[in-house]
Coordinates of C-alpha atoms and ligand atoms in Angstrom, one line a residue:
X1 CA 16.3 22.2 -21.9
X2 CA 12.8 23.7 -20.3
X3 CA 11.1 23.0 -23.6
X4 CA 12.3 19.8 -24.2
X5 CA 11.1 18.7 -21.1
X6 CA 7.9 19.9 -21.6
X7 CA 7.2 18.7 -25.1
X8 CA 8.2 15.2 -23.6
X9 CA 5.7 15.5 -21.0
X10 CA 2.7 16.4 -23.1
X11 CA 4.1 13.6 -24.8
X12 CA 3.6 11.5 -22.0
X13 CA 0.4 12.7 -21.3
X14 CA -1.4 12.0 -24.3
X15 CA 0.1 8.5 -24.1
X16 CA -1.6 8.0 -20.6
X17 CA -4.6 8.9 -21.9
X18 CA -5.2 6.3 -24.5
X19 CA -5.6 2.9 -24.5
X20 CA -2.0 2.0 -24.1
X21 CA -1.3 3.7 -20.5
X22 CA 2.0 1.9 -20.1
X23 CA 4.8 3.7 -21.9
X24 CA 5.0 7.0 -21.1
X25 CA 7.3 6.8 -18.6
X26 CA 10.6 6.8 -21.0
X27 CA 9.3 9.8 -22.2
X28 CA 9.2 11.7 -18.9
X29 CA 12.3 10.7 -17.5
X30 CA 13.9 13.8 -18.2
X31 CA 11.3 15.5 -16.2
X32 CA 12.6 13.5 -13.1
X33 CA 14.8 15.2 -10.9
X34 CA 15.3 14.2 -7.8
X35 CA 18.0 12.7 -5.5
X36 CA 17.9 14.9 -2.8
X37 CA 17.7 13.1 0.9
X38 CA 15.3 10.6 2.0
X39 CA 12.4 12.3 3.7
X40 CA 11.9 11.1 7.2
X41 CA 8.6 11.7 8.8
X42 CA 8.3 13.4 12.5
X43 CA 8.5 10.5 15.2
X44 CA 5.7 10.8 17.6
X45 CA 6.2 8.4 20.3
X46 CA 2.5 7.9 22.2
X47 CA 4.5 6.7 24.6
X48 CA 6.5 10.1 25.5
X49 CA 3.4 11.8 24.6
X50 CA 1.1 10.5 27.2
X51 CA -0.8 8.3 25.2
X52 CA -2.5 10.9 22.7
X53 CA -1.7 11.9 19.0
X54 CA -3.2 14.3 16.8
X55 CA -3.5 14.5 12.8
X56 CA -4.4 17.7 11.2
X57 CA -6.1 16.2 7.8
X58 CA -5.0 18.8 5.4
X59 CA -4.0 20.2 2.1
X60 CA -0.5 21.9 1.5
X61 CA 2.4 22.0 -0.8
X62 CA 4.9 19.7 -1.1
X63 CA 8.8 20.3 -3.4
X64 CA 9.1 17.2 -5.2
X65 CA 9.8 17.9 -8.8
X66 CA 11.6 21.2 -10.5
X67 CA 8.5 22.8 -11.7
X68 CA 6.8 24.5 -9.2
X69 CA 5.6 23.5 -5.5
X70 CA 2.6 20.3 -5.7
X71 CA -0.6 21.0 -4.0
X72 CA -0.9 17.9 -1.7
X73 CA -2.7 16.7 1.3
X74 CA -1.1 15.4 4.1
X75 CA -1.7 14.7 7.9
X76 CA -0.2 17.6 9.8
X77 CA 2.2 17.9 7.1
X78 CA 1.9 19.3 3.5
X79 CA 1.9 15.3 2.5
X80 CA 2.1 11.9 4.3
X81 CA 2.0 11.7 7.6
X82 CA 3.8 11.5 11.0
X83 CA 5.2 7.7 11.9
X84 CA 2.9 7.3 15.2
X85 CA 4.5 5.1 17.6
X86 CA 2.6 2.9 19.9
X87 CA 3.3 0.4 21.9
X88 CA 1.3 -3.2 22.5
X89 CA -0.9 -3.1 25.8
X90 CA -1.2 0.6 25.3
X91 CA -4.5 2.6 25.2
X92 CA -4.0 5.4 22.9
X93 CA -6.7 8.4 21.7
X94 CA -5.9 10.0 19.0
X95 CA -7.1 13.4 18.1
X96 CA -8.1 13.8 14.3
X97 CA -9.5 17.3 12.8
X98 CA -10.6 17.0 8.9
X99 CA -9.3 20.2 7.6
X100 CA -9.9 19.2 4.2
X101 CA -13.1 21.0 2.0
X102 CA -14.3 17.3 2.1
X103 CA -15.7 14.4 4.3
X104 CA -12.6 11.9 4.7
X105 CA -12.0 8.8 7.2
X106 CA -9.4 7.3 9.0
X107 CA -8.7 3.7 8.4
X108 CA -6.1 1.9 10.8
X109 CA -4.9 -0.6 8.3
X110 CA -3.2 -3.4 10.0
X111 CA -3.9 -2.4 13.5
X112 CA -6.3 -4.8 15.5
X113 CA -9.4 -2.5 16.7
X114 CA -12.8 -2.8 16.6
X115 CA -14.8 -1.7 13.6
X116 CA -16.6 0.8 15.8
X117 CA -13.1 3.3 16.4
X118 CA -11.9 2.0 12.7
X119 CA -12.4 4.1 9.4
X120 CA -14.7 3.3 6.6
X121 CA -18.2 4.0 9.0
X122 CA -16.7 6.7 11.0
X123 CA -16.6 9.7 9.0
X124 CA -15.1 13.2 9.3
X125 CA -17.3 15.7 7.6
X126 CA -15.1 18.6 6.4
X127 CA -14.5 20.7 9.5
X128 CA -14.9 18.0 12.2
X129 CA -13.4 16.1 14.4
X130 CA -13.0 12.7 15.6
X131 CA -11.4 10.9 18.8
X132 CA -11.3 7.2 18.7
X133 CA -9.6 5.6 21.8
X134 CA -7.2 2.5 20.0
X135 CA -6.6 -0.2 22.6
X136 CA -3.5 -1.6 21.1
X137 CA -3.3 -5.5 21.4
X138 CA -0.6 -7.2 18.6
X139 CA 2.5 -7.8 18.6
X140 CA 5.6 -5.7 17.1
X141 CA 4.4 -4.8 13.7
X142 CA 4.4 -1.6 10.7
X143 CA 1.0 -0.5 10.5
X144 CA -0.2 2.5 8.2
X145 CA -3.8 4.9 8.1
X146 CA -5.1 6.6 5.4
X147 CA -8.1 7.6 4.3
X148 CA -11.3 5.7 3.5
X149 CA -14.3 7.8 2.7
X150 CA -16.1 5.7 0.3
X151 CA -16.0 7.2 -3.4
X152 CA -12.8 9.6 -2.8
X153 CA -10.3 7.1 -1.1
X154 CA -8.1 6.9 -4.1
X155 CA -8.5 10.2 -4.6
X156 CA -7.5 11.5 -1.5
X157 CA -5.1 8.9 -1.0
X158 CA -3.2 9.8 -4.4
X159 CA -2.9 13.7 -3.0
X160 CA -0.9 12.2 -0.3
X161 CA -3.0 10.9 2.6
X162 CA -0.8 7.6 4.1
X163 CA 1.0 7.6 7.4
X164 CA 2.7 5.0 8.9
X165 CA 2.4 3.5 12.4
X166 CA 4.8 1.2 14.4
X167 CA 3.9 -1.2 17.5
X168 CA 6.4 -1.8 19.0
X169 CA 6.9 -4.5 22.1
X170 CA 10.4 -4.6 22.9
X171 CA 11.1 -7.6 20.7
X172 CA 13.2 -5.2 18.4
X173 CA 15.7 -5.0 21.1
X174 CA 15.5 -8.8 22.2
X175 CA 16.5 -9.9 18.4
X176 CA 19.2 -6.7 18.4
X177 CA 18.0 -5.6 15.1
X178 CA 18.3 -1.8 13.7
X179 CA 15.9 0.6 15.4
X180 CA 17.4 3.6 15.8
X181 CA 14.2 5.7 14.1
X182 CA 15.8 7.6 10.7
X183 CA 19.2 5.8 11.4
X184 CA 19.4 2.7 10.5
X185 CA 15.6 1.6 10.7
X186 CA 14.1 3.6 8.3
X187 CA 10.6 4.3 6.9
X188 CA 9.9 3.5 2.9
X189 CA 6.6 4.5 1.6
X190 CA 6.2 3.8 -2.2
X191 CA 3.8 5.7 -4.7
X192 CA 3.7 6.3 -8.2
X193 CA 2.5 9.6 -9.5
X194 CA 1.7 11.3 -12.4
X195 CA 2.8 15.0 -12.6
X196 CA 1.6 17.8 -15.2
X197 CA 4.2 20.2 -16.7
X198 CA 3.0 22.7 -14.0
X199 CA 4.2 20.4 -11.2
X200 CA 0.5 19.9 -10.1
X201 CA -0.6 16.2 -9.5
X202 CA -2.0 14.0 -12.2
X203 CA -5.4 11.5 -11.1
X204 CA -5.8 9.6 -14.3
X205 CA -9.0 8.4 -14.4
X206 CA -9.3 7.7 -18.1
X207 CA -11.5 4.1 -17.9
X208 CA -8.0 2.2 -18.7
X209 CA -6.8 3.3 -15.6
X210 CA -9.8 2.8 -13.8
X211 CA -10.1 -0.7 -15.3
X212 CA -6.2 -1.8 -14.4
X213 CA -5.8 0.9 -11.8
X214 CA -4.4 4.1 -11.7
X215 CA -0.8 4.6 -12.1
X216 CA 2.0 7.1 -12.5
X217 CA 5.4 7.0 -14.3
X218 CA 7.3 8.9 -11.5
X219 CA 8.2 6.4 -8.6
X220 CA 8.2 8.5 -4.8
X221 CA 9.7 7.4 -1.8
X222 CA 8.3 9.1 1.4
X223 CA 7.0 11.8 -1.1
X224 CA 10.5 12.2 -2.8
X225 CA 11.8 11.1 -6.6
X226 CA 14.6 8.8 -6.2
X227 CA 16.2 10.2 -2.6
X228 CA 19.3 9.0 -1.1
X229 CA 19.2 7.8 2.4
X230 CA 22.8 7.8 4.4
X231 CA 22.6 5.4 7.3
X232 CA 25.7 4.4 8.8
X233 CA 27.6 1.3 7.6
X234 CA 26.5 -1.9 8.9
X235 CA 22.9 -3.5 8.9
X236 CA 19.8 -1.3 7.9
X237 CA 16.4 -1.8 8.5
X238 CA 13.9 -1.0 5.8
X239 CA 10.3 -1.0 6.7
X240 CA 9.1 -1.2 3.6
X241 CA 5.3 0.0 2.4
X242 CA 3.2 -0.2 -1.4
X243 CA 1.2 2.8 -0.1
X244 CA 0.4 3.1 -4.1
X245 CA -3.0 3.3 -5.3
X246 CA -2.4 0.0 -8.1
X247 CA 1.3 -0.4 -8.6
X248 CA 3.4 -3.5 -7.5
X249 CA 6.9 -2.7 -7.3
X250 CA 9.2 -5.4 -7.4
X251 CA 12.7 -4.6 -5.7
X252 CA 16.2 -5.7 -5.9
X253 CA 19.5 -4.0 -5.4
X254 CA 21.6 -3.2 -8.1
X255 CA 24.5 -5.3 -7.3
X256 CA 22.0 -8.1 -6.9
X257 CA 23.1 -8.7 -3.2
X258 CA 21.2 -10.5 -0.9
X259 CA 18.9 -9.0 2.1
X260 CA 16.6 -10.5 4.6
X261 CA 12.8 -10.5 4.9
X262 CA 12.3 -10.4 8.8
X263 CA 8.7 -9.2 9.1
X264 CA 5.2 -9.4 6.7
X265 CA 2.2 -7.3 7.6
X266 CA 1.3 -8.0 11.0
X267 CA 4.4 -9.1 12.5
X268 CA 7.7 -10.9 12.5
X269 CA 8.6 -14.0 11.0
X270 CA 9.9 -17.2 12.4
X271 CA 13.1 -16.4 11.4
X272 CA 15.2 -14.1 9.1
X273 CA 14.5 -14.8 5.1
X274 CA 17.8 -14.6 2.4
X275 CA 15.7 -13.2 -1.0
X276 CA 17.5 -11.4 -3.9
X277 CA 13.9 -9.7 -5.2
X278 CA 10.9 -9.3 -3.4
X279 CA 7.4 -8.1 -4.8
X280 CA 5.2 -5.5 -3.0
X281 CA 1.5 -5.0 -3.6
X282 CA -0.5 -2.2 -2.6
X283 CA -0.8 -2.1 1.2
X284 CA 1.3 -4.8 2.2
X285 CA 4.2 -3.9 4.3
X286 CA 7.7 -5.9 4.1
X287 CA 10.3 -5.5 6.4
X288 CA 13.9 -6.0 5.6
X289 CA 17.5 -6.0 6.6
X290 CA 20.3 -5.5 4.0
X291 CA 24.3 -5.3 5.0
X292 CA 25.7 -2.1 4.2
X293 CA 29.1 -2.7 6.3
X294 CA 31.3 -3.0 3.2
X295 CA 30.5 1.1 3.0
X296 CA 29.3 0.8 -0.5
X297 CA 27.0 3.0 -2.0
X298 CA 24.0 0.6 -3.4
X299 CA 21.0 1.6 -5.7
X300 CA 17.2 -0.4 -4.7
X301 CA 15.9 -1.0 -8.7
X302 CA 12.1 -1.7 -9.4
X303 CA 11.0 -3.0 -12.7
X304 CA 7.5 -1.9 -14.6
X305 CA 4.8 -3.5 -13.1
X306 CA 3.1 -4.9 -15.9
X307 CA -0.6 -6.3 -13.9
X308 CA -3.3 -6.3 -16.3
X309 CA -1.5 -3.7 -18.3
X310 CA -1.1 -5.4 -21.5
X311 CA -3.9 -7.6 -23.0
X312 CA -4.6 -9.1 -26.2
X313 CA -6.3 -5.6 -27.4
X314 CA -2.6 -4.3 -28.2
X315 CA -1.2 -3.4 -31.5
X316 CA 2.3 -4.9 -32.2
X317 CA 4.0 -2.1 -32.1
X318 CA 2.6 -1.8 -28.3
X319 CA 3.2 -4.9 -27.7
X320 CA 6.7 -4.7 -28.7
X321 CA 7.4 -1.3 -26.8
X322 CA 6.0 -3.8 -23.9
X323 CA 8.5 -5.8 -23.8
X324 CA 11.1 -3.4 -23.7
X325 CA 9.6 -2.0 -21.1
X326 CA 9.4 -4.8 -19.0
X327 CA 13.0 -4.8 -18.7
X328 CA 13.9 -1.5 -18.1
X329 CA 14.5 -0.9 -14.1
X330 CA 14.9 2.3 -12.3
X331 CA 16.5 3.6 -9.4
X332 CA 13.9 4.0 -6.4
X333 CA 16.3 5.1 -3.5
X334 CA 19.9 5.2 -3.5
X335 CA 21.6 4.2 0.3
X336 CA 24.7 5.8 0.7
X337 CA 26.3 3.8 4.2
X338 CA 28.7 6.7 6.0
X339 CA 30.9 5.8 8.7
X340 CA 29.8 2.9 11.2
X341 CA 31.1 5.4 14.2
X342 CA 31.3 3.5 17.3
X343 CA 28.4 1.7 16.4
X344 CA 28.2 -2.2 17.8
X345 CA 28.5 -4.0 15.6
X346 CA 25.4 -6.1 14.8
X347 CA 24.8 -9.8 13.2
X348 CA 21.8 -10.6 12.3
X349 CA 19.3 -12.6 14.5
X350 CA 19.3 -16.4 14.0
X351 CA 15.5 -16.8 14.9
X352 CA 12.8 -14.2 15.3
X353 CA 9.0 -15.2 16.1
X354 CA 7.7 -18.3 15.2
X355 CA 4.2 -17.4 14.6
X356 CA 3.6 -21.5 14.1
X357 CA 2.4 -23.9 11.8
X358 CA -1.3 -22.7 10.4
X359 CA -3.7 -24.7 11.9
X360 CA -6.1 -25.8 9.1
X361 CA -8.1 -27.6 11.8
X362 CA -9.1 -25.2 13.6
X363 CA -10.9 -23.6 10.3
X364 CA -15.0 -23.8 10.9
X365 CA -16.1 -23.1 7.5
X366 CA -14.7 -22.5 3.9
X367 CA -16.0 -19.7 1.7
X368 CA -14.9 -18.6 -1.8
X369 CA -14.6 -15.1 -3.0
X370 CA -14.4 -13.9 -6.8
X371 CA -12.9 -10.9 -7.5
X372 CA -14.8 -9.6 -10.8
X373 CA -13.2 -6.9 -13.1
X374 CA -16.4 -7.3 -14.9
X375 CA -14.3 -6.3 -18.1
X376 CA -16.6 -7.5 -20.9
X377 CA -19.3 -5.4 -19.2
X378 CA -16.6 -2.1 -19.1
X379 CA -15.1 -2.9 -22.3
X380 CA -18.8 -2.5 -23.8
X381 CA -19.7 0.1 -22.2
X382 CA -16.8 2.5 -23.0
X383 CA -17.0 1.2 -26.6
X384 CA -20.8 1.6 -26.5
X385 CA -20.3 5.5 -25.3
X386 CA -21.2 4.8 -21.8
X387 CA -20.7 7.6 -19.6
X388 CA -17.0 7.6 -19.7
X389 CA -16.6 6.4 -23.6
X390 CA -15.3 10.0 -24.2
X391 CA -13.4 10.5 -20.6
X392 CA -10.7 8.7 -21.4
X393 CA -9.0 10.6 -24.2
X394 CA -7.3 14.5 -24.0
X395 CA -7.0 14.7 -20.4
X396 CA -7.3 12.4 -18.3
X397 CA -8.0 14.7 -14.9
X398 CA -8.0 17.6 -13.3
X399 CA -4.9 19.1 -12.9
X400 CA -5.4 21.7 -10.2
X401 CA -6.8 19.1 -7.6
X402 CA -8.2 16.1 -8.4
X403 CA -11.6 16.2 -7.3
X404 CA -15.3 14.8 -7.6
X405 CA -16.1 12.0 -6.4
X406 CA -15.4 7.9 -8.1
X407 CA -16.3 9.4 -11.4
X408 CA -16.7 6.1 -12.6
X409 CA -18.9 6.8 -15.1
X410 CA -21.3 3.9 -15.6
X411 CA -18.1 1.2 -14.8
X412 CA -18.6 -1.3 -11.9
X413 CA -16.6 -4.2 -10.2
X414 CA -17.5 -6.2 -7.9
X415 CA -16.8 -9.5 -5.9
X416 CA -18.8 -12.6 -6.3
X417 CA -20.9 -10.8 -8.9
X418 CA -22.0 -8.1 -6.4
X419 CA -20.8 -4.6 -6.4
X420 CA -20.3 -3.2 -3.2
X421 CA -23.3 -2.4 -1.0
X422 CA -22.9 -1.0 2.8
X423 CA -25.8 -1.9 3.6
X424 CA -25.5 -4.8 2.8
X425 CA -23.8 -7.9 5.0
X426 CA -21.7 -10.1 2.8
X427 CA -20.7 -12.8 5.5
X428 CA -21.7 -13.3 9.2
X429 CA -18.3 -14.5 11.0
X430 CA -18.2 -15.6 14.6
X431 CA -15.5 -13.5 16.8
X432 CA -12.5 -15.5 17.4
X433 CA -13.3 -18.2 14.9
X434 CA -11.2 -19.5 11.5
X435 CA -12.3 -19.6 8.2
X436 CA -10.7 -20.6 5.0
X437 CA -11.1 -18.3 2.4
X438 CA -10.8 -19.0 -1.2
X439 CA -9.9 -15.9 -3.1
X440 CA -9.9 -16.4 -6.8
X441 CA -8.8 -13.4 -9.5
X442 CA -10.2 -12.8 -13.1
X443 CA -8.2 -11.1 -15.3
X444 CA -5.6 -9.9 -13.6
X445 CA -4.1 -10.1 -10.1
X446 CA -5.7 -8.1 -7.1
X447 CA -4.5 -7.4 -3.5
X448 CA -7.3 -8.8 -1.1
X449 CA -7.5 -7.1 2.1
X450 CA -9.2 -7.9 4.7
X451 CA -10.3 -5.5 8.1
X452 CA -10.6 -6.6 11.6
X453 CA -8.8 -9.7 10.4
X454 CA -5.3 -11.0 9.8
X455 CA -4.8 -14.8 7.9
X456 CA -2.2 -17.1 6.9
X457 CA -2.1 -18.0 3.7
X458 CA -1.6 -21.4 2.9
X459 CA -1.4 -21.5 -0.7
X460 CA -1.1 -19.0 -3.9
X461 CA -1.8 -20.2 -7.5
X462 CA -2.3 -23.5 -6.2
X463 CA 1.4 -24.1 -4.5
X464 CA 2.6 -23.2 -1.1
X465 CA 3.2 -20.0 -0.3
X466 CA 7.2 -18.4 -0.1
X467 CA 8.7 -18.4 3.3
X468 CA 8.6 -14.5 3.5
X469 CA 4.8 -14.1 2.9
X470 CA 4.0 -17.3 5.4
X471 CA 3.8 -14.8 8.5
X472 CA 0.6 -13.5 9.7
X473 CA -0.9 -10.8 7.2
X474 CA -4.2 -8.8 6.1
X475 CA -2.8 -8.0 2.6
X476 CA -2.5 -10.6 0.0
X477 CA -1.5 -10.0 -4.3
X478 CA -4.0 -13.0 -5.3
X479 CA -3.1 -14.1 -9.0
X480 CA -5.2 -16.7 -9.8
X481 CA -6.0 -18.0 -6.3
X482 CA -5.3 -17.9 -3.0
X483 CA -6.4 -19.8 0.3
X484 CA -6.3 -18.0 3.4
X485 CA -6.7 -18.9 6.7
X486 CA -8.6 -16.4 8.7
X487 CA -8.4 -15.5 11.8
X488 CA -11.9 -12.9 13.5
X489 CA -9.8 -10.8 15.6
X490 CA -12.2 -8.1 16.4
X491 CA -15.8 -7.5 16.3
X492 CA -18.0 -5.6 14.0
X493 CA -21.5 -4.1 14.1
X494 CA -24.5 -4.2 11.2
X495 CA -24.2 0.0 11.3
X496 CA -20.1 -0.6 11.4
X497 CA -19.7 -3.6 9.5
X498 CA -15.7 -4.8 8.7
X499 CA -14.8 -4.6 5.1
X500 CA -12.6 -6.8 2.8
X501 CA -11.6 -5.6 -0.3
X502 CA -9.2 -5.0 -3.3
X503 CA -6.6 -2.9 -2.5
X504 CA -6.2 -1.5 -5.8
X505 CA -8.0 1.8 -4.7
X506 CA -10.0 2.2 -8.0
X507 CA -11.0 -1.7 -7.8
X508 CA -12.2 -0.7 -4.5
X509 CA -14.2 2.2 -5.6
X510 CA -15.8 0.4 -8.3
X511 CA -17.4 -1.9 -6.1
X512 CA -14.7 -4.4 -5.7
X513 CA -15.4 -4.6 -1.5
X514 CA -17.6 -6.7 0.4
X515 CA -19.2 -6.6 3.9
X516 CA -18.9 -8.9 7.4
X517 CA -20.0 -8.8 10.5
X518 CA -18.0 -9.7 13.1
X519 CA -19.6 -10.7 16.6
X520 CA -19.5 -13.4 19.4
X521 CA -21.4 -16.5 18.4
X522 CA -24.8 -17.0 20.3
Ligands
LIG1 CU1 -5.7 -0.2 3.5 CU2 -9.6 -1.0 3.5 O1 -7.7 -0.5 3.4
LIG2 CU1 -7.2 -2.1 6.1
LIG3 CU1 -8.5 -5.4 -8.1

């Protein structure tokens, strides 16, 4: 059995590391174990707590496959994080200590602060601390930190650094939907991973994965392979979050019922959305309500996520092992509904928060952003033995800890032509003002994300956007093009600018990120 597993693995392995990165998954299916309970983070309510939190940022070892026990980084856990809980109006500190070997950050994706307690320019050199005060002002919404230290984000992200945190302001309660923390409201943080046959992560950073983004063939939920989650019978919250460094998971249960979208990124949305399958992109948060009163035990299925994986360059053998892939789904988490108890019953809300009708009008400028894979230029240079021509094949990584920094070798990305530059200002916004933003993709499709800001986005490819992603958000999957409308919550300094960038964390890295500043107009 042992052997088996292992031959498939190296199988797999040497798979990843050529050109064709997308099918070793079949081959290390045996390897995936699993189906043990859902994970569920610590609760730390600020609110119980007296306003503070702290996160250790640190390394540890985290159970998740047979093998042996993964070195991972977590914050004050051996991976992930604690959900935080705070509540609007609140002024929280939170207490931060980098116990990592290495400089990291603390980005507070979704939440509204001010670039100057907000992570990309506020770093934590290895030993240090840091104590930003977080005046919270939104509304109800799932918000999530992780790191963002320029150069190792997806590194250190893809060891385990992701948290989540809720606002909450009462509105929960006033709609009567689930909330009962690790009941029936429950936290669902996917990743894909690669792991080795000694049980120790995988950062594949051959330039195919650096070019499409790196992936994994084992699916995690809350740092577990394909857990089983037993909240009582009746409806169940699922606050749902692509904490992956490039992977879009799209999700369905396998009885094809129906569920309800009831919240996007930053909030709720006007009022409860029937879907069947709903796509996630990395960063963007979904929140959804599905019936589980008839008692039966229901698998959530994902599909290969096939972005910029598969390009004219294939053979036809690849091309048709493509195809078969695209239709093979797997079991992500497995809900099995126990007894309702004396439980209320609960129906779902009619209407939630009607965040409006986007006001084009009120839009003072339009601006148009490219998001350039540069891919001729990468193409040429692995082929012309750049710095990573010879990377790519063998292995891929690192096996004991990913580490060094981008090693991107001599590959860059950029937006609008320009590779990232902090010290450089990419657009000067005034605070409280709209713009529309024009977000077009090459190549492939890429998340734009946006700090300090939220928009509405007002159309996607060209057509209107779906009900469920029409609420207020900061993370968009942009294939083709997108217009945004968006709205300068916060300010930002020229030391501290705000960022915008693709969330595919490799993207990023390569240069894929631009710059604003963010202040009150003269
Ligand atoms: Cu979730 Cu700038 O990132
Ligand atoms: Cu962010
Ligand atoms: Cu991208």
């Amino acid at each position: 059995m042992r052997a088996t597993r292992r031959s498939l693995l190296i199988g797999g392995a040497a798979l990843a590391g050529g050109a064709f990165a997308g099918g070793y998954g079949i081959f290390a299916q045996s390897a995936r174990q699993g189906g043990g309970p859902l994970p569920m983070p610590r609760l730390v309510d600020t609110w119980d707590n007296g306003g503070i939190f702290d996160l250790s940022i640190q390394q540890g070892e985290t159970r998740i496959v047979p093998a042996a026990a993964t070195r991972s980084f977590g914050y004050s856990g051996s991976i992930l994080g604690p959900v935080v809980r705070v509540r609007s109006g609140q002024t929280v500190k939170a207490y931060i200590t980098n116990n990592l070997p290495v400089e990291s950050s603390v980005h507070w994706h979704g939440l509204f602060v001010p670039s100057i307690v907000d992570g990309p320019f506020n770093p934590i050199p290895a030993g240090q601390s840091w104590s930003p005060e977080l005046t919270i002002d939104q509304p109800a919404a799932t918000t999530w930190f992780h790191p963002h230290p320029h150069g190792d984000t997806a590194r250190q992200t893809y060891m385990g650094l992701a948290g989540l945190l809720y606002v909450e302001d009462g509105s929960a309660a006033e709609f009567n939907l689930p909330r009962d923390y690790g009941v029936d409201d429950l936290p669902i943080v996917l990743q894909d991973r690669i792991f080795g046959p000694d049980g120790q992560l995988i950062y594949d950073r051959s330039p195919m994965a650096m070019m499409h983004g790196s992936r994994g063939d084992v699916i995690l939920v809350n740092g577990a392979i394909r857990p089983t989650a037993r909240p009582p019978a009746g409806l169940v919250r699922l606050r749902l979050l692509d904490g992956a460094n490039a992977r879009n998971f799209k999700l369905a249960f396998a009885d094809e019922r129906i569920f309800h979208v009831i919240a996007n990124d930053a909030g709720w949305l006007a009022e409860p959305i029937p879907l069947k399958e709903i796509e996630i992109s990395p960063g963007e948060r979904y929140e959804i309500v599905v019936d589980l009163s008839d008692g039966r035990a229901v698998d959530l299925l994902t599909w290969p996520d096939h972005n910029g994986r598969f390009g004219d360059s294939l053979t036809e053998r690849a091309k048709e092992f493509a195809a078969r892939m695209r239709e093979r789904r797997e079991v992500v988490l497995r809900l099995e509904p126990g007894a309702a108890g004396d439980r209320p019953k609960r129906d779902l809300p009619r209407r939630l928060q009607d965040p409006g009708r986007p006001d084009v009008a009120k839009s003072v400028r339009r601006r148009s952003f490219t998001f350039d894979s540069m891919m001729m230029a990468n193409m040429q240079m692995m082929r012309g033995g750049g710095a990573m021509g010879h990377a790519g094949h063998g292995s891929p990584t690192t096996s004991s800890a990913p580490t060094g920094h981008g090693a991107s070798g001599g590959m860059r990305m950029g937006i609008n032509g320009k590779t990232y530059d902090m010290s450089r200002i990419d657009a000067e916004v005034a605070l409280g003002s709209h713009e529309i933003w024009e977000v077009v993709s090459t190549e492939m499709a890429h998340p734009f994300h946006i700090h300090g800001a939220t928009f509405r986005t007002l159309t996607k490819g060209g057509k209107p956007v779906a009900p469920h992603e029409a609420g207020v958000k900061d993370t968009v999957l942009v294939d083709n093009k997108a217009e945004l409308l968006v709205s300068f919550r916060q300010p930002s300094t020229r030391e501290k600018p705000f960022v915008f960038h693709c969330h595919i964390l490799e993207h990023e890295e390569l240069g894929m990120m631009g710059t604003y500043l963010s202040q009150p107009s003269a």
